[in-house]
Short mmCIF file of C-alpha atoms in Angstrom, two decimals:
data_model
loop_
_atom_site.label_atom_id
_atom_site.label_comp_id
_atom_site.label_asym_id
_atom_site.label_seq_id
_atom_site.Cartn_x
_atom_site.Cartn_y
_atom_site.Cartn_z
CA UNK Y 591 157.74 137.37 135.51
CA UNK Y 592 154.04 138.19 135.39
CA UNK Y 593 152.00 140.28 133.00
CA UNK Y 594 151.50 143.91 134.06
CA UNK Y 595 148.52 144.35 131.78
CA UNK Y 596 145.67 142.54 130.01
CA UNK Y 597 146.16 141.71 126.34
CA UNK Y 598 147.60 139.29 123.80
CA UNK Y 599 151.16 137.99 124.27
CA UNK Y 600 153.59 138.03 121.35
CA UNK Y 601 157.17 136.75 121.41
CA UNK Y 602 158.29 138.92 118.50
CA UNK Y 603 157.77 142.55 117.43
CA UNK Y 604 156.04 141.58 114.17
CA UNK Y 605 154.87 138.29 112.61
CA UNK Y 606 157.99 137.67 110.51
CA UNK Y 607 160.58 139.10 112.90
CA UNK Y 608 162.72 137.04 115.24
CA UNK Y 609 161.49 136.48 118.82
CA UNK Y 610 162.92 138.79 121.45
CA UNK Y 611 164.16 135.85 123.54
CA UNK Y 612 164.48 132.07 123.49
CA UNK Y 613 164.96 129.66 126.37
CA UNK Y 614 168.52 130.24 127.51
CA UNK Y 615 168.64 133.89 126.36
CA UNK Y 616 170.12 136.35 128.79
CA UNK Y 617 168.40 139.65 129.28
CA UNK Y 618 169.35 142.87 131.04
CA UNK Y 619 166.99 144.81 133.23
CA UNK Y 620 164.99 147.15 130.98
CA UNK Y 621 165.46 145.06 127.86
CA UNK Y 622 162.29 144.40 125.84
CA UNK Y 623 161.38 140.76 126.41
CA UNK Y 624 157.95 140.52 124.73
CA UNK Y 625 154.99 142.48 123.36
CA UNK Y 626 151.52 142.56 124.89
CA UNK Y 627 149.01 143.93 122.47
CA UNK Y 628 146.02 145.70 123.99
CA UNK Y 629 143.40 147.61 122.01
CA UNK Y 630 145.61 147.70 118.92
CA UNK Y 631 148.52 149.16 120.92
CA UNK Y 632 151.73 147.16 120.99
CA UNK Y 633 153.09 147.51 124.52
CA UNK Y 634 156.77 146.66 124.84
CA UNK Y 635 157.25 144.74 128.09
CA UNK Y 636 160.66 145.05 129.72
CA UNK Y 637 162.56 142.54 131.85
CA UNK Y 638 162.54 143.71 135.47
CA UNK Y 639 165.91 142.16 136.36
CA UNK Y 640 169.12 140.87 134.74
CA UNK Y 641 168.22 137.22 134.10
CA UNK Y 642 168.40 134.09 132.03
CA UNK Y 643 165.17 132.85 130.46
CA UNK Y 644 164.44 129.43 131.92
CA UNK Y 645 160.97 128.91 130.49
CA UNK Y 646 158.50 130.73 128.28
CA UNK Y 647 155.25 129.93 130.04
CA UNK Y 648 152.62 131.25 127.63
CA UNK Y 649 152.22 130.52 123.94
CA UNK Y 650 152.63 133.06 121.16
CA UNK Y 651 149.31 134.82 120.52
CA UNK Y 652 147.77 133.72 123.82
CA UNK Y 653 145.50 136.17 125.68
CA UNK Y 654 146.92 137.00 129.10
CA UNK Y 655 145.45 138.61 132.19
CA UNK Y 656 147.01 140.88 134.81
CA UNK Y 657 149.37 138.87 136.99
CA UNK Y 658 149.56 135.88 134.64
CA UNK Y 659 152.96 134.17 134.55
CA UNK Y 660 154.79 134.91 131.28
CA UNK Y 661 158.37 133.79 131.87
CA UNK Y 662 160.42 131.87 134.42
CA UNK Y 663 163.64 133.80 134.90
CA UNK Y 664 166.79 132.92 136.76
CA UNK Y 665 168.33 136.08 138.18
CA UNK Y 666 171.92 136.73 137.14
CA UNK Y 667 174.23 138.02 139.84
CA UNK B 435 120.67 139.83 121.30
CA UNK B 436 124.23 139.79 122.60
CA UNK B 437 126.13 136.51 122.75
CA UNK B 438 128.61 137.67 125.35
CA UNK B 439 128.60 140.48 127.91
CA UNK B 440 131.44 141.69 130.10
CA UNK B 441 130.45 142.98 133.54
CA UNK B 442 132.68 145.87 134.56
CA UNK B 443 131.97 145.70 138.27
CA UNK B 444 132.24 143.49 141.33
CA UNK B 445 130.28 142.31 144.34
CA UNK B 446 126.53 141.82 144.44
CA UNK B 447 125.69 143.88 141.36
CA UNK B 448 128.18 142.00 139.19
CA UNK B 449 126.64 138.74 140.36
CA UNK B 450 123.13 140.12 139.75
CA UNK B 451 123.97 141.02 136.14
CA UNK B 452 125.76 137.70 135.51
CA UNK B 453 122.74 135.72 136.73
CA UNK B 454 120.36 137.85 134.61
CA UNK B 455 122.56 137.06 131.60
CA UNK B 456 122.26 133.35 132.40
CA UNK B 457 118.47 133.67 132.23
CA UNK B 458 118.82 135.32 128.83
CA UNK B 459 121.25 132.68 127.55
CA UNK B 460 124.09 135.20 127.27
CA UNK B 461 127.65 134.19 128.09
CA UNK B 462 129.40 136.30 130.70
CA UNK B 463 132.88 137.64 131.36
CA UNK B 464 133.77 138.76 134.87
CA UNK B 465 136.69 141.09 135.44
CA UNK B 466 138.37 141.28 138.82
CA UNK B 467 141.29 142.64 140.76
CA UNK B 468 143.74 140.31 142.47
CA UNK B 469 141.82 140.96 145.71
CA UNK B 470 138.68 139.43 144.18
CA UNK B 471 140.16 136.23 142.72
CA UNK B 472 137.81 134.11 144.86
CA UNK B 473 134.82 136.43 144.53
CA UNK B 474 131.42 134.97 143.74
CA UNK B 475 130.94 136.99 140.55
CA UNK B 476 134.18 135.45 139.23
CA UNK B 477 133.07 131.93 140.15
CA UNK B 478 129.68 132.23 138.46
CA UNK B 479 130.79 133.91 135.23
CA UNK B 480 131.61 131.77 132.20
CA UNK B 481 135.00 133.43 131.82
CA UNK B 482 137.04 135.72 134.02
CA UNK B 483 139.96 138.04 133.47
CA UNK B 484 142.17 139.50 136.17
CA UNK B 485 142.61 143.14 135.25
CA UNK B 486 144.81 144.58 137.96
CA UNK B 487 145.96 144.90 141.55
CA UNK B 488 143.49 145.63 144.38
CA UNK B 489 143.29 149.42 144.02
CA UNK B 490 140.14 150.41 142.12
CA UNK B 491 142.01 152.97 140.06
CA UNK B 492 144.23 150.21 138.68
CA UNK B 493 141.50 147.62 138.21
CA UNK B 494 137.77 148.36 138.17
CA UNK B 495 138.35 151.96 137.09
CA UNK B 496 141.13 151.03 134.66
CA UNK B 497 139.45 151.66 131.31
CA UNK B 498 142.19 150.20 129.13
CA UNK B 499 142.34 147.04 131.24
CA UNK B 500 138.57 146.60 131.06
CA UNK B 501 138.53 147.17 127.31
CA UNK B 502 141.46 144.80 126.78
CA UNK B 503 139.57 142.15 128.71
CA UNK B 504 136.58 142.68 126.39
CA UNK B 505 138.86 142.42 123.39
CA UNK B 506 140.57 139.17 124.33
CA UNK B 507 137.29 137.49 125.32
CA UNK B 508 135.26 138.76 122.38
CA UNK B 509 132.61 140.42 124.55
CA UNK B 510 130.11 142.48 122.55
CA UNK B 511 128.69 144.60 125.33
CA UNK B 512 129.69 145.91 128.73
CA UNK B 513 127.36 146.30 131.71
CA UNK B 514 128.92 148.84 134.08
CA UNK B 515 126.72 148.17 137.13
CA UNK B 516 126.61 151.10 139.56
CA UNK B 517 129.53 153.21 140.79
CA UNK B 518 132.93 152.62 139.11
CA UNK B 519 132.61 153.43 135.39
CA UNK B 520 128.81 153.46 135.21
CA UNK B 521 128.51 157.25 134.86
CA UNK B 522 131.83 157.85 133.13
CA UNK B 523 130.87 159.51 129.84
CA UNK B 524 134.40 159.10 128.51
CA UNK B 525 134.24 155.34 129.11
CA UNK B 526 130.88 155.12 127.33
CA UNK B 527 132.38 157.08 124.42
CA UNK B 528 135.43 154.83 124.12
CA UNK B 529 133.17 151.75 124.16
CA UNK B 530 131.23 153.23 121.27
CA UNK B 531 134.43 154.05 119.38
CA UNK B 532 135.74 150.49 119.61
CA UNK B 533 132.41 148.90 118.70
CA UNK B 534 131.35 147.72 122.16
CA UNK B 535 127.80 148.36 123.36
CA UNK B 536 127.74 150.23 126.65
CA UNK B 537 124.61 149.09 128.51
CA UNK B 538 123.23 152.43 129.56
CA UNK B 539 122.33 155.81 128.03
CA UNK B 540 124.44 157.48 125.31
CA UNK B 541 127.62 159.31 126.43
CA UNK B 542 126.13 162.73 125.66
CA UNK B 543 123.22 162.04 128.03
CA UNK B 544 125.56 160.81 130.77
CA UNK B 545 127.65 163.95 130.41
CA UNK B 546 124.70 166.32 130.40
CA UNK B 547 123.00 164.87 133.44
CA UNK B 548 126.33 164.32 135.16
CA UNK B 549 126.95 168.05 135.28
CA UNK B 550 124.61 168.99 138.11
CA UNK B 551 124.23 172.64 137.10
CA UNK B 552 123.62 171.70 133.46
CA UNK B 553 121.07 169.06 134.52
CA UNK B 554 119.16 171.62 136.59
CA UNK B 555 119.13 174.12 133.71
CA UNK B 556 117.94 171.42 131.32
CA UNK B 557 115.02 170.21 133.42
CA UNK B 558 114.00 173.71 134.47
CA UNK B 559 113.71 174.54 130.78
CA UNK B 560 111.36 171.54 130.50
CA UNK B 561 109.11 172.96 133.21
CA UNK B 562 110.34 170.75 136.04
CA UNK B 563 110.56 172.48 139.44
CA UNK B 564 114.05 172.95 140.84
CA UNK B 565 115.12 174.33 144.22
CA UNK B 566 114.76 178.11 144.10
CA UNK B 567 118.15 179.69 144.44
CA UNK B 568 120.42 182.60 143.69
CA UNK B 569 121.55 180.92 140.47
CA UNK B 570 125.02 182.30 141.09
CA UNK B 571 127.34 183.65 143.76
CA UNK B 572 126.19 186.15 146.36
CA UNK B 573 127.85 189.52 145.80
CA UNK B 574 126.84 191.72 148.68
CA UNK B 575 124.33 192.04 151.50
CA UNK B 576 121.84 194.06 149.49
CA UNK B 577 121.75 191.61 146.58
CA UNK B 578 121.56 188.71 149.04
CA UNK B 579 118.63 190.35 150.81
CA UNK B 580 116.73 190.76 147.54
CA UNK B 581 117.39 187.15 146.53
CA UNK B 582 116.23 185.92 149.95
CA UNK B 583 113.02 187.96 149.62
CA UNK B 584 112.39 186.39 146.23
CA UNK B 585 113.07 182.84 147.41
CA UNK B 586 111.30 183.21 150.74
CA UNK B 587 112.74 182.46 154.20
CA UNK B 588 114.15 180.26 155.55
CA UNK B 589 117.10 180.19 153.15
CA UNK B 590 120.35 178.29 153.11
CA UNK B 591 123.72 179.91 152.42
CA UNK B 592 126.12 177.35 150.94
CA UNK B 593 129.83 177.41 150.21
CA UNK B 594 130.36 177.20 146.45
CA UNK B 595 133.41 175.01 146.94
CA UNK B 596 131.76 172.84 149.57
CA UNK B 597 129.76 169.67 149.29
CA UNK B 598 128.50 166.61 151.10
CA UNK B 599 126.56 168.70 153.56
CA UNK B 600 129.47 170.87 154.69
CA UNK B 601 129.71 174.67 154.67
CA UNK B 602 126.02 175.52 155.01
CA UNK B 603 124.18 178.03 157.20
CA UNK B 604 120.46 178.40 157.71
CA UNK B 605 118.97 181.90 157.76
CA UNK B 606 115.57 182.02 159.46
CA UNK B 607 114.62 185.62 158.70
CA UNK B 608 115.84 188.93 157.30
CA UNK B 609 117.25 190.09 160.63
CA UNK B 610 119.52 187.05 160.72
CA UNK B 611 120.88 187.49 157.20
CA UNK B 612 123.87 189.83 157.63
CA UNK B 613 125.38 187.77 160.45
CA UNK B 614 124.93 184.42 158.71
CA UNK B 615 126.24 185.78 155.42
CA UNK B 616 129.41 186.97 157.15
CA UNK B 617 129.84 183.70 159.05
CA UNK B 618 129.20 181.48 156.02
CA UNK B 619 131.69 183.39 153.93
CA UNK B 620 134.50 183.21 156.48
CA UNK B 621 133.80 179.53 157.22
CA UNK B 622 133.92 178.81 153.50
CA UNK B 623 137.27 180.60 153.26
CA UNK B 624 138.70 178.62 156.18
CA UNK B 625 137.31 175.22 155.16
CA UNK B 626 137.59 175.36 151.37
CA UNK B 627 139.96 178.23 150.67
CA UNK B 628 137.32 180.14 148.72
CA UNK B 629 134.86 182.57 150.39
CA UNK B 630 132.27 182.26 147.58
CA UNK B 631 128.76 181.43 148.71
CA UNK B 632 125.38 181.05 147.03
CA UNK B 633 121.83 180.76 148.31
CA UNK B 634 119.05 178.21 148.09
CA UNK B 635 115.65 177.78 149.63
CA UNK B 636 116.01 175.83 152.86
CA UNK B 637 113.97 172.67 153.05
CA UNK B 638 113.64 171.78 156.72
CA UNK B 639 112.66 168.15 156.76
CA UNK B 640 112.65 167.06 153.13
CA UNK B 641 111.98 163.54 151.97
CA UNK B 642 114.17 161.96 149.31
CA UNK B 643 111.80 160.61 146.64
CA UNK B 644 113.20 159.19 143.42
CA UNK B 645 111.41 157.94 140.32
CA UNK B 646 112.67 154.97 138.30
CA UNK B 647 112.49 155.58 134.56
CA UNK B 648 113.19 153.33 131.59
CA UNK B 649 113.52 154.33 127.94
CA UNK B 650 114.26 152.40 124.76
CA UNK B 651 115.34 153.17 121.20
CA UNK B 652 111.79 152.75 119.87
CA UNK B 653 110.48 155.96 121.41
CA UNK B 654 109.13 154.39 124.59
CA UNK B 655 109.82 156.13 127.89
CA UNK B 656 108.02 155.08 131.03
CA UNK B 657 108.26 155.22 134.81
CA UNK B 658 108.19 152.47 137.40
CA UNK B 659 106.90 154.60 140.26
CA UNK B 660 108.84 155.95 143.22
CA UNK B 661 111.26 154.86 145.88
CA UNK B 662 111.66 156.73 149.14
CA UNK B 663 115.27 156.87 150.32
CA UNK B 664 115.06 159.39 153.17
CA UNK B 665 116.89 157.19 155.66
CA UNK B 666 120.51 158.14 154.99
CA UNK B 667 123.59 158.62 157.04
CA UNK B 668 126.06 161.15 155.67
CA UNK B 669 124.38 160.96 152.28
CA UNK B 670 124.72 157.15 152.19
CA UNK B 671 121.34 155.45 151.86
CA UNK B 672 120.52 152.80 154.45
CA UNK B 673 116.87 151.89 153.92
CA UNK B 674 114.73 152.32 150.82
CA UNK B 675 111.08 151.53 150.17
CA UNK B 676 108.35 151.63 147.61
CA UNK B 677 105.75 153.05 147.52
CA UNK B 678 106.37 156.16 149.63
CA UNK B 679 103.92 156.87 152.45
CA UNK B 680 104.18 160.55 151.47
CA UNK B 681 102.67 160.16 148.01
CA UNK B 682 98.99 160.01 147.19
CA UNK B 683 97.79 159.35 143.66
CA UNK B 684 97.75 163.03 142.73
CA UNK B 685 101.28 163.77 143.97
CA UNK B 686 102.54 160.55 142.39
CA UNK B 687 101.09 161.63 139.05
CA UNK B 688 102.78 165.03 139.29
CA UNK B 689 106.14 163.62 140.35
CA UNK B 690 106.25 160.82 137.79
CA UNK B 691 105.22 163.38 135.19
CA UNK B 692 108.12 165.61 136.19
CA UNK B 693 110.50 162.63 136.08
CA UNK B 694 109.39 161.69 132.59
CA UNK B 695 109.73 165.30 131.46
CA UNK B 696 113.28 165.37 132.87
CA UNK B 697 114.21 162.15 131.08
CA UNK B 698 112.52 163.21 127.84
CA UNK B 699 114.40 166.52 127.89
CA UNK B 700 117.65 164.63 127.27
CA UNK B 701 116.23 161.84 125.12
CA UNK B 702 116.91 159.30 127.84
CA UNK B 703 117.52 155.66 126.92
CA UNK B 704 117.88 152.67 129.26
CA UNK B 705 117.38 152.69 133.03
CA UNK B 706 117.75 155.84 135.10
CA UNK B 707 116.51 157.51 138.26
CA UNK B 708 115.29 161.07 138.75
CA UNK B 709 115.80 162.32 142.32
CA UNK B 710 113.57 164.87 144.03
CA UNK B 711 113.31 166.45 147.44
CA UNK B 712 109.76 166.65 148.76
CA UNK B 713 109.12 169.48 151.19
CA UNK B 714 106.63 169.26 154.09
CA UNK B 715 104.51 171.76 152.17
CA UNK B 716 104.00 169.22 149.39
CA UNK B 717 106.27 171.06 146.95
CA UNK B 718 108.90 168.92 145.25
CA UNK B 719 112.12 169.90 143.53
CA UNK B 720 114.44 168.10 141.09
CA UNK B 721 117.93 167.64 142.53
CA UNK B 722 119.66 165.30 140.11
CA UNK B 723 119.36 162.37 137.71
CA UNK B 724 121.38 159.16 138.04
CA UNK B 725 122.08 157.72 134.62
CA UNK B 726 122.67 154.14 135.77
CA UNK B 727 120.97 151.23 137.52
CA UNK B 728 120.90 151.90 141.26
CA UNK B 729 121.69 149.85 144.33
CA UNK B 730 118.06 149.95 145.45
CA UNK B 731 116.56 148.76 142.17
CA UNK B 732 115.23 145.51 143.78
CA UNK B 733 112.63 147.53 145.69
CA UNK B 734 111.04 148.58 142.40
CA UNK B 735 111.36 145.06 141.01
CA UNK B 736 109.47 143.61 143.96
CA UNK B 737 106.48 145.98 143.66
CA UNK B 738 106.23 145.87 139.86
CA UNK B 739 107.34 142.34 139.04
CA UNK B 740 109.76 143.71 136.42
CA UNK B 741 113.39 142.53 136.05
CA UNK B 742 115.18 145.84 135.44
CA UNK B 743 118.54 144.29 134.58
CA UNK B 744 117.04 142.13 131.84
CA UNK B 745 115.21 145.18 130.48
CA UNK B 746 118.51 147.10 130.45
CA UNK B 747 120.11 144.36 128.38
CA UNK B 748 117.14 144.13 126.01
CA UNK B 749 117.11 147.90 125.46
CA UNK B 750 120.85 147.95 124.81
CA UNK B 751 120.38 145.17 122.25
CA UNK B 752 117.92 147.39 120.40
CA UNK B 753 114.76 145.64 121.54
CA UNK B 754 111.69 147.52 122.77
CA UNK B 755 110.80 147.48 126.48
CA UNK B 756 108.83 144.28 127.09
CA UNK B 757 105.80 145.96 128.70
CA UNK B 758 103.78 149.18 128.58
CA UNK B 759 103.06 151.87 131.17
CA UNK B 760 99.49 150.63 131.43
CA UNK B 761 100.73 147.14 132.40
CA UNK B 762 102.39 148.49 135.53
CA UNK B 763 100.89 148.90 138.93
CA UNK B 764 102.29 148.96 142.44
CA UNK B 765 101.67 145.61 144.08
CA UNK B 766 102.07 145.58 147.83
CA UNK B 767 105.05 147.23 149.53
CA UNK B 768 108.78 146.56 149.49
CA UNK B 769 111.59 147.66 151.81
CA UNK B 770 115.33 147.20 151.37
CA UNK B 771 117.96 147.30 154.10
CA UNK B 772 121.61 147.65 153.14
CA UNK B 773 123.87 145.41 155.19
CA UNK B 774 127.36 146.87 155.59
CA UNK B 775 130.51 145.33 157.03
CA UNK B 776 131.01 147.96 159.69
CA UNK B 777 131.13 148.43 163.41
CA UNK B 778 127.51 149.00 164.51
CA UNK B 779 128.47 151.74 166.95
CA UNK B 780 131.28 153.64 165.28
CA UNK B 781 130.41 152.90 161.62
CA UNK B 782 134.10 152.15 160.99
CA UNK B 783 134.37 149.53 158.18
CA UNK B 784 135.01 145.98 159.34
CA UNK B 785 136.72 143.99 156.57
CA UNK B 786 137.89 140.44 157.20
CA UNK B 787 136.92 136.79 156.85
CA UNK B 788 133.29 135.76 157.24
CA UNK B 789 133.07 132.64 159.40
CA UNK B 790 129.34 132.01 159.34
CA UNK B 791 126.86 133.30 156.78
CA UNK B 792 123.20 132.33 156.94
CA UNK B 793 120.86 134.39 154.78
CA UNK B 794 117.17 134.70 155.65
CA UNK B 795 114.52 133.20 153.42
CA UNK B 796 110.84 132.46 153.58
CA UNK B 797 107.90 134.32 152.10
CA UNK B 798 108.59 137.77 150.72
CA UNK B 799 112.31 137.86 151.46
CA UNK B 800 114.95 138.42 148.78
CA UNK B 801 118.67 138.70 149.49
CA UNK B 802 121.09 140.12 146.91
CA UNK B 803 124.62 139.30 148.00
CA UNK B 804 127.97 138.08 146.74
CA UNK B 805 129.18 137.18 150.22
CA UNK B 806 129.47 133.64 151.55
CA UNK B 807 130.93 131.70 154.45
CA UNK B 808 134.73 131.74 154.35
CA UNK B 809 134.71 134.74 151.97
CA UNK B 810 137.17 137.48 152.72
CA UNK B 811 135.73 140.99 152.57
CA UNK B 812 138.59 143.09 151.20
CA UNK B 813 139.31 146.55 152.60
CA UNK B 814 139.70 148.21 149.19
CA UNK B 815 136.07 148.66 148.21
CA UNK B 816 132.80 149.83 149.72
CA UNK B 817 131.54 147.97 152.77
CA UNK B 818 128.13 146.79 151.58
CA UNK B 819 127.97 142.99 151.78
CA UNK B 820 124.29 142.30 151.18
CA UNK B 821 120.88 143.80 150.53
CA UNK B 822 117.84 142.33 152.26
CA UNK B 823 114.57 143.13 150.53
CA UNK B 824 111.22 142.35 152.12
CA UNK B 825 107.92 142.45 150.27
CA UNK B 826 104.45 142.27 151.74
CA UNK B 827 100.86 142.98 150.78
CA UNK B 828 100.98 146.03 153.03
CA UNK B 829 103.73 148.19 154.51
CA UNK B 830 103.02 146.63 157.87
CA UNK B 831 103.55 143.14 156.52
CA UNK B 832 106.76 144.21 154.75
CA UNK B 833 108.06 145.63 158.03
CA UNK B 834 107.25 142.42 159.93
CA UNK B 835 108.91 140.33 157.25
CA UNK B 836 112.02 142.55 157.27
CA UNK B 837 112.29 142.28 161.06
CA UNK B 838 112.01 138.51 160.78
CA UNK B 839 114.58 138.51 157.99
CA UNK B 840 117.07 140.65 159.89
CA UNK B 841 116.66 138.52 162.99
CA UNK B 842 117.50 135.35 161.09
CA UNK B 843 120.42 136.85 159.13
CA UNK B 844 123.53 135.41 160.77
CA UNK B 845 126.94 136.87 159.96
CA UNK B 846 129.93 136.00 162.12
CA UNK B 847 133.57 136.88 161.73
CA UNK B 848 132.98 140.49 160.75
CA UNK B 849 130.84 143.21 162.25
CA UNK B 850 127.70 144.35 160.45
CA UNK B 851 125.01 147.00 160.83
CA UNK B 852 122.21 144.44 161.19
CA UNK B 853 121.40 145.64 164.71
CA UNK B 854 121.24 149.25 163.51
CA UNK B 855 118.81 148.19 160.78
CA UNK B 856 116.71 146.41 163.40
CA UNK B 857 116.59 149.61 165.47
CA UNK B 858 115.42 151.54 162.42
CA UNK B 859 112.74 148.96 161.59
CA UNK B 860 111.33 149.14 165.13
CA UNK B 861 111.57 152.91 165.42
CA UNK B 862 108.19 154.50 166.01
CA UNK B 863 108.67 157.25 163.43
CA UNK B 864 109.69 154.69 160.85
CA UNK B 865 106.67 152.51 161.54
CA UNK B 866 104.38 155.53 161.26
CA UNK B 867 106.03 156.60 158.03
CA UNK B 868 107.25 159.85 159.55
CA UNK B 869 110.42 160.13 157.51
CA UNK B 870 112.75 162.86 156.36
CA UNK B 871 116.45 163.10 155.50
CA UNK B 872 116.97 164.14 159.14
CA UNK B 873 115.76 160.71 160.34
CA UNK B 874 119.23 159.34 161.17
CA UNK B 875 120.10 162.44 163.25
CA UNK B 876 118.56 160.56 166.16
CA UNK B 877 121.07 157.71 165.77
CA UNK B 878 124.30 159.50 166.62
CA UNK B 879 127.68 157.83 166.90
CA UNK B 880 128.20 157.14 170.63
CA UNK B 881 131.20 158.92 172.10
CA UNK B 882 133.86 156.42 173.11
CA UNK B 883 135.10 156.39 176.69
CA UNK B 884 137.92 158.82 177.23
CA UNK B 885 136.89 161.03 174.33
CA UNK B 886 134.54 163.33 176.29
#
C-alpha cells in the first residue's frame, strides 16, 4: 500500500497511544491503518482492501512522498 | 541567505533555478509527479520528493503537497518558476502564513496585477497609457457611436465573455458601426452565451514590447530594457529578442519610464515584466504585468550580463539588487527560439521518447533545456523541450548564429518545430525587423489531404 500524500508517517494516533496495526494484524477495507501528518494536519489513512499486514515498510516518524510504499498487505478473501 | 530552497516547478526552469542555487551554495529540493521521476531537475537537485500522480492539478498545482514537501525537507523558501503556482496569490499567502519565503512579489501585488481590469486602472492612475476603450459594456448604437468618435476609428468590438482572440470585430468607420455591433453581439451570444460587448481602439499591426523590471526591499526599482515578443502563434510566443528594432533611445526611455511607473504604483518587489503593445504610429499602451520570471528571461540576461534568477533569490533573502541602473547597458543583440515537441506542420504536440539529442554550442549560443537522449517527454505538460538563445555583437550576427545553432540541433524520436524556427529566421520580414503580432499569419497550418 503506497502513500496517497506527502507528509510524516506515524503508526499511532498520538505519541503514547497504541499503534493502529502490527505485523500480523488484520484490517478491513476503510479501517484507519496509519496517520500521515502534513502541515500540522493529521490525515487518517485507510486500508484500501481487507488484508493482513505482512510488513510495515517505513519507520515511525519517517517523511514519506506520494507513492512511497508504506505497508505490504496480503489480501484476505 | 537561504540554506535550502524548494523549486515548485519542472522542466527547464526548475533545472535553471536548481543550477543557480548551486552557484549560490544553496541546497535544493525538487518536487515531481510520478511522470517526472527520471526528469533532469530531479536528478540534479540535492533532494527530491514525489508529490503526486501525473496530472498537474494533483502534483505541480497541488498546494498542500508542495507545502508538505517543504515541511518534511526543511526548505526555507520556494521558487515557483513560471506558470503553475507562480502567479497564485493564494499560494504566496499560504507560504507567508507558514513561514516559507515565496520568491516573488508579495501576495497583494500578485493579486492586484493579476486582475487585468484592476491592473489597468492602477497604472492609468499612475499616468501610464492604456488602450483607449469604452471602459464598460456597450449599451446601444448611439452610445457606441459616441465612444467610437472619442476613441477614433478603427475600433474593435469585443465579446465581454470572450478571450484568446475570439469574438472580436473590427469597425473601420462610422458607416460600418451598426452592422458590426449587431454581428458582434449575436456572435458573442452564440459563442459565449452572453451578448455583452465592449469597445477598444483597434491596433492594426501592433508589436509586443515588454520591459523587464526588478525591485528589492531596499527601495531599489530598475529596468533591464525591453524584449520584443511579436512572433506568436495563438498567443504563444515563439521567438523573442532584445533589443527591439522598433525602439530608438527616446522611445526606449519613454517605455521603460512607463514600466517603472507601473511597477512603482504597486510597490513591486522581485522580478517582473510589464507588457505593452506598440502601434505603428509610435503610441504604446500597457496591456498587463506578469508578476513572475518569464520563459524568455535569458534574452535579457545575454544582453545585460545579469543572472536574473540569482537576483530573484538575493532579493527574496532581503539583500539589495547587486547592481545599479547606471551599471546596465545593452550589449549586442540576443534572440531566443522556443523548441516545442510538436508536429511542424499541424502543431499537434508530439510527446514520446527522445532517441538522439545533440544541442548546439559554439560562440554565442546558449541552450536552456531539461531534455536529454532517452528522456521521455510526457503528454501531461506543455510541449516546450528547449530554448535556444543566440547572442551576437549585432542583430545580423545573432541571426547567423541562431541559424547555425538550429541547423546543428539534432532531435530524433519526437517531432519538433526546429524547421519552423528556421523558416522564421530566414524570413525576409524577420531579417528586416518588420515585425508585428500578425507575423505568424503568413505561416498557416497546411490543410491535410481530404479535408478540403
